[in-house]
Amino acid sequence: MHHFTRTALIAATLALPLAAQAAAPKPVYIHMNGANMFLENPVAVRPGQAVVFVNEDTGGHTIIGYSAATGKTSTSFDGAVAGTKGAADGVHTYTVRFKHQGIVHYYCSVHAILAQEPGGRTVAKVRPGVDGFGDPMAGTIIVTNDAKLLADNPKTTAEKVLPGYFGG
Ligand SMILES: [Cu+2]
């Protein structure tokens, strides 16, 4: 009896950290790779799940949250990532987590600007003179517990470094 209780106690103690580890979701990675864009956009994450921005571009970028309703930029979601010389040089990253479900907008202030639309809503626009694929360097994060949305992320969001994506 005594032996059983002790074994059960040890098993329960050991099981706790393992269960906690399994419950913590892997980060969602968003890559920058030379086209002055965020490669994966939009992405969905759970509240508390890490979003890791990975710069595989030679140039630096910023990652700044903003409110579409007020146009105000965030003080807590305000990152910058230096460029890289290539795969051998490593990558700079910026990690952010969100507590509450909702829609989060962000942009790169180097390659995009914020502008108020006639209706009052603030949107990111291409910074004049910046090269890219036409879309402003900006993105959206959906913070949600919706399993369907969470399963819909591009496959590349599962990998920290995309070997073929260095450039810029
Ligand atoms: Cu940028």
Coordinates of N, CA, C and O and ligand atoms in Angstrom, one line a residue:
M1 N 0.8 -1.2 0.0 CA 0.0 0.0 0.0 C 0.9 1.3 0.0 O 0.7 2.1 -0.8
H2 N 1.8 1.3 0.9 CA 2.7 2.4 1.0 C 3.5 2.6 -0.3 O 3.7 3.7 -0.8
H3 N 4.0 1.4 -0.7 CA 4.8 1.4 -2.0 C 4.0 2.0 -3.1 O 4.5 2.8 -3.9
F4 N 2.8 1.5 -3.3 CA 1.9 1.9 -4.4 C 1.7 3.5 -4.3 O 1.8 4.1 -5.4
T5 N 1.4 4.0 -3.2 CA 1.1 5.4 -3.0 C 2.4 6.2 -3.5 O 2.2 7.2 -4.2
R6 N 3.5 5.8 -3.1 CA 4.7 6.5 -3.4 C 5.0 6.5 -4.9 O 5.3 7.5 -5.5
T7 N 4.8 5.3 -5.5 CA 5.0 5.2 -7.0 C 4.0 6.1 -7.7 O 4.4 6.8 -8.6
A8 N 2.8 6.1 -7.2 CA 1.7 7.0 -7.9 C 2.1 8.4 -7.8 O 2.0 9.2 -8.7
L9 N 2.7 8.8 -6.6 CA 3.1 10.2 -6.4 C 4.2 10.6 -7.3 O 4.1 11.6 -8.0
I10 N 5.2 9.7 -7.5 CA 6.3 10.0 -8.3 C 5.8 10.1 -9.8 O 6.2 11.0 -10.5
A11 N 4.9 9.2 -10.2 CA 4.4 9.2 -11.5 C 3.6 10.5 -11.8 O 3.8 11.1 -12.9
A12 N 2.9 10.9 -10.8 CA 2.1 12.2 -11.0 C 3.0 13.4 -11.1 O 2.8 14.2 -12.0
T13 N 4.1 13.4 -10.3 CA 5.1 14.5 -10.4 C 5.8 14.5 -11.7 O 6.0 15.6 -12.3
L14 N 6.1 13.3 -12.2 CA 6.8 13.3 -13.5 C 5.9 13.6 -14.6 O 6.3 14.3 -15.6
A15 N 4.7 13.3 -14.5 CA 3.7 13.5 -15.6 C 3.4 15.0 -15.8 O 3.1 15.4 -16.9
L16 N 3.5 15.7 -14.7 CA 3.1 17.2 -14.8 C 3.9 18.0 -15.8 O 3.3 18.6 -16.7
P17 N 5.2 18.0 -15.7 CA 6.0 18.8 -16.7 C 5.8 18.3 -18.2 O 5.8 19.1 -19.1
L18 N 5.7 17.0 -18.3 CA 5.5 16.4 -19.7 C 4.2 16.9 -20.3 O 4.1 17.3 -21.4
A19 N 3.1 16.9 -19.5 CA 1.8 17.3 -20.0 C 1.9 18.8 -20.3 O 1.3 19.2 -21.3
A20 N 2.5 19.6 -19.5 CA 2.6 21.0 -19.8 C 3.4 21.3 -21.1 O 3.0 22.1 -21.8
Q21 N 4.4 20.5 -21.3 CA 5.2 20.6 -22.5 C 4.4 20.3 -23.7 O 4.5 21.0 -24.7
A22 N 3.6 19.2 -23.6 CA 2.8 18.8 -24.8 C 1.7 19.8 -25.1 O 1.4 20.0 -26.3
A23 N 1.2 20.5 -24.1 CA 0.2 21.5 -24.3 C 0.7 22.8 -25.0 O -0.1 23.4 -25.6
A24 N 1.9 23.1 -24.8 CA 2.5 24.3 -25.3 C 2.6 24.2 -26.8 O 3.4 23.4 -27.3
P25 N 1.8 25.0 -27.6 CA 1.9 24.9 -29.1 C 3.3 25.4 -29.6 O 3.9 26.3 -29.0
K26 N 3.7 24.8 -30.7 CA 4.9 25.3 -31.3 C 4.7 26.7 -31.9 O 3.6 27.1 -32.1
P27 N 5.8 27.5 -32.0 CA 5.6 28.8 -32.6 C 5.1 28.8 -34.0 O 5.2 27.8 -34.7
V28 N 4.5 29.9 -34.4 CA 4.1 30.1 -35.8 C 5.2 31.1 -36.4 O 5.4 32.1 -35.8
Y29 N 5.9 30.7 -37.5 CA 6.9 31.5 -38.0 C 6.4 32.3 -39.2 O 5.7 31.7 -40.1
I30 N 6.8 33.6 -39.3 CA 6.5 34.4 -40.4 C 7.8 34.9 -41.0 O 8.7 35.4 -40.2
H31 N 8.0 34.7 -42.3 CA 9.4 35.0 -42.9 C 9.4 36.2 -43.7 O 8.4 36.5 -44.4
M32 N 10.5 36.9 -43.7 CA 10.8 38.0 -44.6 C 12.0 37.6 -45.5 O 13.0 37.1 -45.0
N33 N 11.8 37.7 -46.8 CA 12.8 37.2 -47.7 C 13.1 37.9 -48.9 O 13.4 37.4 -50.0
G34 N 13.1 39.2 -48.8 CA 13.6 40.0 -50.0 C 12.6 40.6 -50.9 O 12.9 41.5 -51.7
A35 N 11.3 40.3 -50.8 CA 10.3 40.8 -51.6 C 9.6 42.0 -51.0 O 8.6 42.5 -51.5
N36 N 10.1 42.4 -49.8 CA 9.5 43.5 -49.0 C 8.0 43.1 -48.7 O 7.1 43.8 -48.9
M37 N 7.9 41.8 -48.2 CA 6.6 41.3 -47.8 C 6.8 40.3 -46.7 O 7.9 39.8 -46.5
F38 N 5.7 40.1 -46.0 CA 5.7 39.0 -45.0 C 5.1 37.8 -45.7 O 4.0 37.8 -46.2
L39 N 5.9 36.8 -45.8 CA 5.6 35.6 -46.7 C 4.3 34.9 -46.3 O 3.5 34.6 -47.2
E40 N 4.1 34.7 -45.0 CA 2.9 34.0 -44.6 C 1.9 35.1 -44.0 O 2.1 35.7 -43.0
N41 N 0.8 35.3 -44.7 CA -0.1 36.3 -44.3 C -1.5 36.0 -44.9 O -1.6 35.9 -46.1
P42 N -2.6 35.9 -44.1 CA -2.5 36.0 -42.6 C -2.1 34.7 -42.0 O -2.1 33.6 -42.7
V43 N -1.9 34.7 -40.7 CA -1.7 33.5 -39.9 C -2.6 33.5 -38.7 O -3.1 34.6 -38.3
A44 N -2.9 32.3 -38.3 CA -3.7 32.1 -37.1 C -2.9 31.5 -35.9 O -2.1 30.6 -36.2
V45 N -3.1 32.1 -34.7 CA -2.4 31.5 -33.6 C -3.3 31.5 -32.4 O -4.3 32.2 -32.3
R46 N -3.0 30.6 -31.4 CA -3.8 30.6 -30.2 C -3.3 31.7 -29.3 O -2.2 32.2 -29.4
P47 N -4.2 32.1 -28.4 CA -3.8 33.1 -27.3 C -2.6 32.5 -26.6 O -2.6 31.3 -26.2
G48 N -1.5 33.3 -26.5 CA -0.3 32.8 -25.8 C 0.7 32.1 -26.6 O 1.9 31.9 -26.2
Q49 N 0.3 31.7 -27.8 CA 1.2 31.0 -28.7 C 2.2 32.0 -29.3 O 1.9 33.1 -29.7
A50 N 3.5 31.6 -29.4 CA 4.5 32.5 -29.9 C 4.4 32.7 -31.4 O 4.2 31.7 -32.2
V51 N 4.5 33.9 -31.9 CA 4.6 34.3 -33.3 C 6.1 34.7 -33.5 O 6.5 35.7 -32.8
V52 N 6.8 34.1 -34.3 CA 8.2 34.4 -34.5 C 8.5 34.9 -35.9 O 8.2 34.2 -36.9
F53 N 8.9 36.2 -36.0 CA 9.2 36.8 -37.3 C 10.7 36.5 -37.6 O 11.5 36.8 -36.7
V54 N 10.9 35.9 -38.7 CA 12.3 35.5 -39.1 C 12.7 36.3 -40.3 O 12.1 36.2 -41.4
N55 N 13.8 37.1 -40.2 CA 14.3 37.8 -41.3 C 15.4 37.1 -42.1 O 16.5 36.9 -41.6
E56 N 15.0 36.7 -43.3 CA 16.0 36.0 -44.2 C 16.4 36.9 -45.3 O 17.1 36.5 -46.3
D57 N 16.1 38.2 -45.1 CA 16.4 39.2 -46.1 C 17.8 39.9 -45.8 O 18.2 39.9 -44.6
T58 N 18.4 40.5 -46.8 CA 19.7 41.2 -46.5 C 19.4 42.5 -45.8 O 20.2 43.0 -45.0
G59 N 18.2 43.1 -46.0 CA 17.8 44.3 -45.4 C 17.1 44.2 -44.1 O 16.5 43.1 -43.8
G60 N 17.1 45.2 -43.3 CA 16.3 45.2 -42.0 C 14.9 45.5 -42.2 O 14.5 46.2 -43.2
H61 N 14.1 45.1 -41.2 CA 12.6 45.4 -41.3 C 12.2 45.7 -39.8 O 12.8 45.3 -38.9
T62 N 11.1 46.4 -39.7 CA 10.4 46.5 -38.4 C 9.1 45.8 -38.5 O 8.5 45.6 -39.6
I63 N 8.5 45.5 -37.4 CA 7.3 44.8 -37.3 C 6.5 45.5 -36.2 O 6.8 45.3 -35.0
I64 N 5.5 46.3 -36.5 CA 4.8 47.1 -35.6 C 3.3 47.0 -35.7 O 2.7 47.1 -36.8
G65 N 2.7 46.7 -34.6 CA 1.3 46.5 -34.5 C 0.6 47.9 -34.6 O 1.1 48.9 -34.2
Y66 N -0.6 47.9 -35.2 CA -1.4 49.1 -35.2 C -2.9 48.8 -35.2 O -3.3 47.7 -35.5
S67 N -3.6 49.8 -34.7 CA -5.0 49.7 -34.7 C -5.6 50.3 -35.9 O -5.4 51.4 -36.3
A68 N -6.4 49.4 -36.6 CA -7.1 49.9 -37.9 C -8.1 50.9 -37.5 O -8.5 51.8 -38.3
A69 N -8.7 50.9 -36.3 CA -9.8 51.8 -35.9 C -9.2 53.2 -35.5 O -9.8 54.2 -35.9
T70 N -8.1 53.2 -34.8 CA -7.6 54.5 -34.3 C -6.3 54.9 -35.1 O -5.9 56.1 -35.0
G71 N -5.6 54.0 -35.7 CA -4.4 54.4 -36.4 C -3.2 54.4 -35.5 O -2.0 54.6 -35.9
K72 N -3.4 54.1 -34.2 CA -2.3 54.2 -33.2 C -1.4 52.9 -33.3 O -1.9 51.8 -33.5
T73 N -0.1 53.2 -33.2 CA 0.8 52.0 -33.2 C 0.9 51.5 -31.8 O 0.7 52.2 -30.8
S74 N 1.3 50.2 -31.7 CA 1.4 49.5 -30.5 C 2.8 49.7 -29.8 O 3.8 49.9 -30.5
T75 N 2.8 49.8 -28.5 CA 4.1 49.9 -27.8 C 4.6 48.6 -27.4 O 5.8 48.4 -27.2
S76 N 3.7 47.6 -27.3 CA 4.1 46.2 -26.9 C 4.4 45.3 -28.1 O 5.3 44.4 -28.0
F77 N 3.8 45.6 -29.2 CA 4.1 44.8 -30.4 C 4.9 45.8 -31.3 O 4.3 46.5 -32.1
D78 N 6.2 45.8 -31.1 CA 7.0 46.8 -31.7 C 8.4 46.2 -31.9 O 9.3 46.3 -31.0
G79 N 8.7 45.5 -33.0 CA 9.9 44.8 -33.2 C 10.7 45.3 -34.3 O 10.2 46.1 -35.2
A80 N 12.0 44.9 -34.3 CA 12.9 45.3 -35.5 C 13.9 44.1 -35.7 O 14.3 43.5 -34.7
V81 N 14.1 43.7 -36.9 CA 15.0 42.6 -37.2 C 16.0 43.1 -38.2 O 15.7 43.6 -39.3
A82 N 17.3 42.9 -37.9 CA 18.4 43.3 -38.8 C 18.4 42.2 -39.9 O 17.9 41.1 -39.8
G83 N 19.1 42.6 -41.0 CA 19.2 41.7 -42.1 C 20.3 40.6 -41.9 O 20.9 40.6 -40.9
T84 N 20.4 39.7 -42.9 CA 21.4 38.7 -42.8 C 22.2 38.6 -44.1 O 21.7 39.0 -45.1
K85 N 23.5 38.1 -44.0 CA 24.3 38.0 -45.2 C 24.0 36.7 -45.9 O 24.5 36.4 -47.0
G86 N 23.3 35.8 -45.2 CA 23.0 34.5 -45.9 C 22.8 33.4 -44.8 O 22.9 33.7 -43.6
A87 N 22.6 32.2 -45.3 CA 22.3 31.1 -44.4 C 23.4 30.9 -43.3 O 23.1 30.6 -42.1
A88 N 24.7 31.1 -43.7 CA 25.8 30.9 -42.8 C 25.9 32.0 -41.7 O 26.5 31.8 -40.6
D89 N 25.2 33.1 -42.0 CA 25.3 34.3 -41.1 C 24.2 34.2 -40.0 O 24.3 34.9 -39.0
G90 N 23.2 33.3 -40.1 CA 22.2 33.2 -39.2 C 21.1 34.2 -39.4 O 21.2 35.0 -40.4
V91 N 20.0 34.1 -38.7 CA 18.9 35.0 -38.9 C 18.5 35.7 -37.6 O 18.8 35.2 -36.5
H92 N 18.0 36.9 -37.7 CA 17.5 37.7 -36.6 C 16.0 37.4 -36.5 O 15.3 37.4 -37.5
T93 N 15.5 37.3 -35.3 CA 14.1 37.1 -35.1 C 13.5 38.0 -34.1 O 14.2 38.6 -33.3
Y94 N 12.2 38.1 -34.1 CA 11.4 38.9 -33.2 C 10.2 38.1 -32.8 O 9.4 37.6 -33.7
T95 N 10.0 37.9 -31.5 CA 8.9 37.0 -31.0 C 7.9 37.8 -30.3 O 8.2 38.7 -29.5
V96 N 6.6 37.5 -30.5 CA 5.5 38.2 -29.8 C 4.4 37.2 -29.5 O 4.2 36.2 -30.2
R97 N 3.7 37.5 -28.4 CA 2.5 36.6 -28.0 C 1.3 37.5 -27.7 O 1.5 38.7 -27.3
F98 N 0.1 37.0 -28.0 CA -1.1 37.8 -27.7 C -2.0 37.1 -26.7 O -2.2 35.9 -26.9
K99 N -2.5 37.8 -25.7 CA -3.3 37.2 -24.7 C -4.7 36.9 -25.1 O -5.3 35.9 -24.7
H100 N -5.2 37.8 -25.9 CA -6.7 37.7 -26.2 C -7.0 37.4 -27.6 O -6.2 37.8 -28.5
Q101 N -8.1 36.8 -27.8 CA -8.5 36.5 -29.2 C -8.9 37.8 -29.9 O -9.4 38.7 -29.3
G102 N -8.7 37.8 -31.2 CA -9.0 39.0 -32.0 C -8.1 39.1 -33.2 O -7.3 38.2 -33.5
I103 N -8.2 40.2 -33.9 CA -7.5 40.4 -35.1 C -6.4 41.5 -34.8 O -6.6 42.5 -34.3
V104 N -5.1 41.1 -35.2 CA -4.0 42.0 -35.0 C -3.4 42.4 -36.3 O -3.1 41.6 -37.1
H105 N -3.3 43.7 -36.5 CA -2.6 44.2 -37.8 C -1.2 44.7 -37.5 O -1.0 45.3 -36.4
Y106 N -0.3 44.5 -38.4 CA 1.0 45.0 -38.2 C 1.6 45.4 -39.6 O 1.1 45.0 -40.6
Y107 N 2.7 46.2 -39.5 CA 3.3 46.6 -40.8 C 4.8 46.9 -40.5 O 5.3 46.9 -39.4
C108 N 5.5 47.0 -41.6 CA 7.0 47.3 -41.5 C 7.1 48.8 -41.9 O 6.7 49.2 -43.0
S109 N 7.6 49.6 -40.9 CA 7.6 51.1 -41.2 C 8.7 51.5 -42.1 O 8.8 52.6 -42.6
V110 N 9.6 50.5 -42.4 CA 10.7 50.9 -43.4 C 10.1 50.8 -44.8 O 10.4 51.6 -45.7
H111 N 9.2 49.9 -45.1 CA 8.7 49.6 -46.4 C 7.2 49.9 -46.6 O 6.7 49.7 -47.7
A112 N 6.5 50.4 -45.6 CA 5.1 50.7 -45.7 C 4.8 51.9 -44.9 O 5.6 52.3 -44.0
I113 N 3.7 52.5 -45.1 CA 3.2 53.7 -44.3 C 1.8 53.4 -43.9 O 1.1 52.5 -44.5
L114 N 1.4 54.1 -42.8 CA 0.0 53.9 -42.4 C -0.8 55.1 -43.0 O -0.3 56.3 -42.9
A115 N -2.0 54.9 -43.5 CA -2.8 56.0 -44.1 C -4.2 55.8 -43.7 O -4.7 54.6 -43.6
Q116 N -4.9 56.9 -43.4 CA -6.3 56.8 -43.0 C -7.1 56.8 -44.3 O -7.0 57.7 -45.2
E117 N -8.1 55.9 -44.4 CA -8.9 55.9 -45.6 C -10.1 56.9 -45.3 O -10.3 57.3 -44.2
P118 N -10.8 57.2 -46.4 CA -11.9 58.2 -46.3 C -12.9 57.7 -45.2 O -13.5 58.6 -44.5
G119 N -13.2 56.5 -45.0 CA -14.1 56.0 -44.0 C -13.6 56.1 -42.6 O -14.3 55.8 -41.6
G120 N -12.3 56.4 -42.5 CA -11.7 56.6 -41.1 C -10.8 55.5 -40.7 O -10.1 55.6 -39.7
R121 N -10.9 54.3 -41.4 CA -10.1 53.2 -41.1 C -8.6 53.4 -41.5 O -8.4 54.0 -42.6
T122 N -7.7 52.9 -40.7 CA -6.3 53.1 -41.0 C -5.8 51.8 -41.7 O -6.1 50.7 -41.2
V123 N -5.1 51.9 -42.8 CA -4.5 50.8 -43.5 C -3.1 51.0 -43.8 O -2.6 52.1 -43.8
A124 N -2.3 49.9 -44.1 CA -0.9 50.0 -44.5 C -0.9 50.2 -46.0 O -1.7 49.5 -46.7
K125 N 0.0 51.1 -46.5 CA 0.1 51.2 -47.9 C 1.6 51.2 -48.3 O 2.5 51.4 -47.4
V126 N 1.9 50.9 -49.5 CA 3.3 50.8 -49.9 C 4.0 52.2 -49.7 O 3.4 53.2 -50.1
R127 N 5.1 52.2 -49.1 CA 5.9 53.4 -49.0 C 6.4 53.8 -50.4 O 7.0 53.0 -51.1
P128 N 6.1 55.1 -50.8 CA 6.5 55.5 -52.1 C 8.0 55.2 -52.3 O 8.8 55.5 -51.4
G129 N 8.3 54.7 -53.5 CA 9.7 54.4 -53.8 C 10.2 53.0 -53.4 O 11.4 52.7 -53.7
V130 N 9.4 52.3 -52.7 CA 9.8 50.9 -52.2 C 9.4 49.9 -53.2 O 8.3 49.9 -53.7
D131 N 10.4 49.0 -53.5 CA 10.1 47.9 -54.5 C 9.4 46.8 -53.7 O 9.6 46.5 -52.5
G132 N 8.6 46.0 -54.4 CA 7.9 44.9 -53.8 C 7.0 44.2 -54.8 O 7.1 44.5 -56.0
F133 N 6.1 43.4 -54.4 CA 5.2 42.8 -55.3 C 3.8 43.5 -55.4 O 2.9 43.0 -55.9
G134 N 3.8 44.8 -55.0 CA 2.6 45.6 -55.2 C 1.8 45.7 -53.9 O 1.3 46.8 -53.7
D135 N 1.9 44.7 -53.0 CA 1.1 44.8 -51.8 C 2.0 45.5 -50.7 O 3.3 45.3 -50.8
P136 N 1.4 46.3 -49.8 CA 2.3 46.9 -48.8 C 2.9 45.8 -47.9 O 2.3 44.7 -47.7
M137 N 4.0 46.1 -47.3 CA 4.7 45.2 -46.3 C 3.9 45.3 -45.0 O 4.3 46.1 -44.1
A138 N 2.9 44.4 -44.9 CA 2.0 44.4 -43.7 C 1.4 43.1 -43.6 O 1.4 42.3 -44.5
G139 N 0.7 42.8 -42.5 CA 0.1 41.5 -42.3 C -1.0 41.5 -41.2 O -1.1 42.5 -40.5
T140 N -1.6 40.4 -41.1 CA -2.7 40.2 -40.1 C -2.5 38.9 -39.4 O -2.1 37.9 -40.0
I141 N -2.6 39.0 -38.1 CA -2.6 37.8 -37.2 C -4.0 37.6 -36.6 O -4.5 38.5 -36.0
I142 N -4.5 36.4 -36.8 CA -5.8 36.1 -36.2 C -5.5 35.3 -34.9 O -5.0 34.2 -35.0
V143 N -5.8 35.9 -33.8 CA -5.6 35.2 -32.5 C -6.9 34.5 -32.1 O -8.0 35.1 -31.9
T144 N -6.9 33.2 -32.1 CA -8.1 32.4 -32.0 C -7.9 31.0 -31.4 O -6.8 30.5 -31.4
N145 N -9.0 30.4 -31.0 CA -9.0 29.0 -30.6 C -9.7 28.1 -31.6 O -9.9 26.9 -31.4
D146 N -10.0 28.7 -32.7 CA -10.8 28.0 -33.8 C -9.8 27.0 -34.5 O -8.9 27.4 -35.2
A147 N -10.0 25.7 -34.2 CA -9.1 24.7 -34.8 C -9.0 24.7 -36.3 O -7.9 24.4 -36.8
K148 N -10.1 25.0 -36.9 CA -10.1 25.1 -38.4 C -9.2 26.2 -38.9 O -8.4 26.0 -39.8
L149 N -9.3 27.4 -38.3 CA -8.4 28.5 -38.7 C -6.9 28.2 -38.4 O -6.0 28.4 -39.2
L150 N -6.7 27.5 -37.2 CA -5.3 27.2 -36.8 C -4.7 26.2 -37.7 O -3.5 26.2 -37.9
A151 N -5.5 25.3 -38.3 CA -5.0 24.3 -39.2 C -4.8 24.8 -40.6 O -4.2 24.1 -41.4
D152 N -5.2 26.0 -40.8 CA -5.2 26.5 -42.2 C -3.9 27.3 -42.5 O -3.8 27.9 -43.6
N153 N -3.0 27.4 -41.6 CA -1.7 28.2 -41.9 C -0.9 27.6 -43.0 O -0.9 26.4 -43.1
P154 N -0.2 28.4 -43.8 CA 0.7 27.8 -44.8 C 1.7 26.9 -44.1 O 2.1 27.2 -42.9
K155 N 2.2 25.9 -44.8 CA 3.1 24.9 -44.2 C 4.4 25.5 -43.7 O 5.0 25.1 -42.8
T156 N 4.8 26.6 -44.4 CA 6.1 27.2 -44.1 C 6.1 27.8 -42.7 O 7.1 28.1 -42.1
T157 N 4.9 28.1 -42.1 CA 4.8 28.7 -40.7 C 5.3 27.7 -39.7 O 5.5 28.1 -38.5
A158 N 5.5 26.4 -40.1 CA 6.0 25.4 -39.1 C 7.5 25.4 -39.0 O 8.1 24.8 -38.1
E159 N 8.2 26.0 -39.9 CA 9.7 26.0 -40.0 C 10.3 27.3 -39.7 O 9.9 28.3 -40.3
K160 N 11.3 27.3 -38.8 CA 12.0 28.5 -38.4 C 12.7 29.1 -39.6 O 12.6 30.3 -39.9
V161 N 13.5 28.3 -40.3 CA 14.4 28.8 -41.4 C 14.0 28.1 -42.7 O 13.9 26.8 -42.7
L162 N 13.7 28.8 -43.7 CA 13.4 28.2 -45.0 C 14.6 28.3 -45.8 O 15.0 29.4 -46.3
P163 N 15.3 27.2 -46.1 CA 16.6 27.2 -46.7 C 16.7 28.0 -48.0 O 17.7 28.6 -48.3
G164 N 15.7 27.9 -48.8 CA 15.7 28.5 -50.2 C 15.2 30.0 -50.1 O 15.1 30.6 -51.2
Y165 N 15.0 30.5 -49.0 CA 14.4 31.8 -48.9 C 15.4 33.0 -48.5 O 14.9 34.0 -48.1
F166 N 16.7 32.7 -48.5 CA 17.6 33.8 -48.2 C 17.7 34.7 -49.5 O 17.8 34.2 -50.6
G167 N 17.8 36.0 -49.3 CA 17.9 36.8 -50.5 C 17.6 38.3 -50.1 O 17.6 38.7 -49.0
G168 N 17.3 39.1 -51.2 CA 16.9 40.4 -50.9 C 17.8 41.5 -51.4 O 18.8 41.6 -51.8
Ligands
CU1 CU 10.4 46.0 -44.4

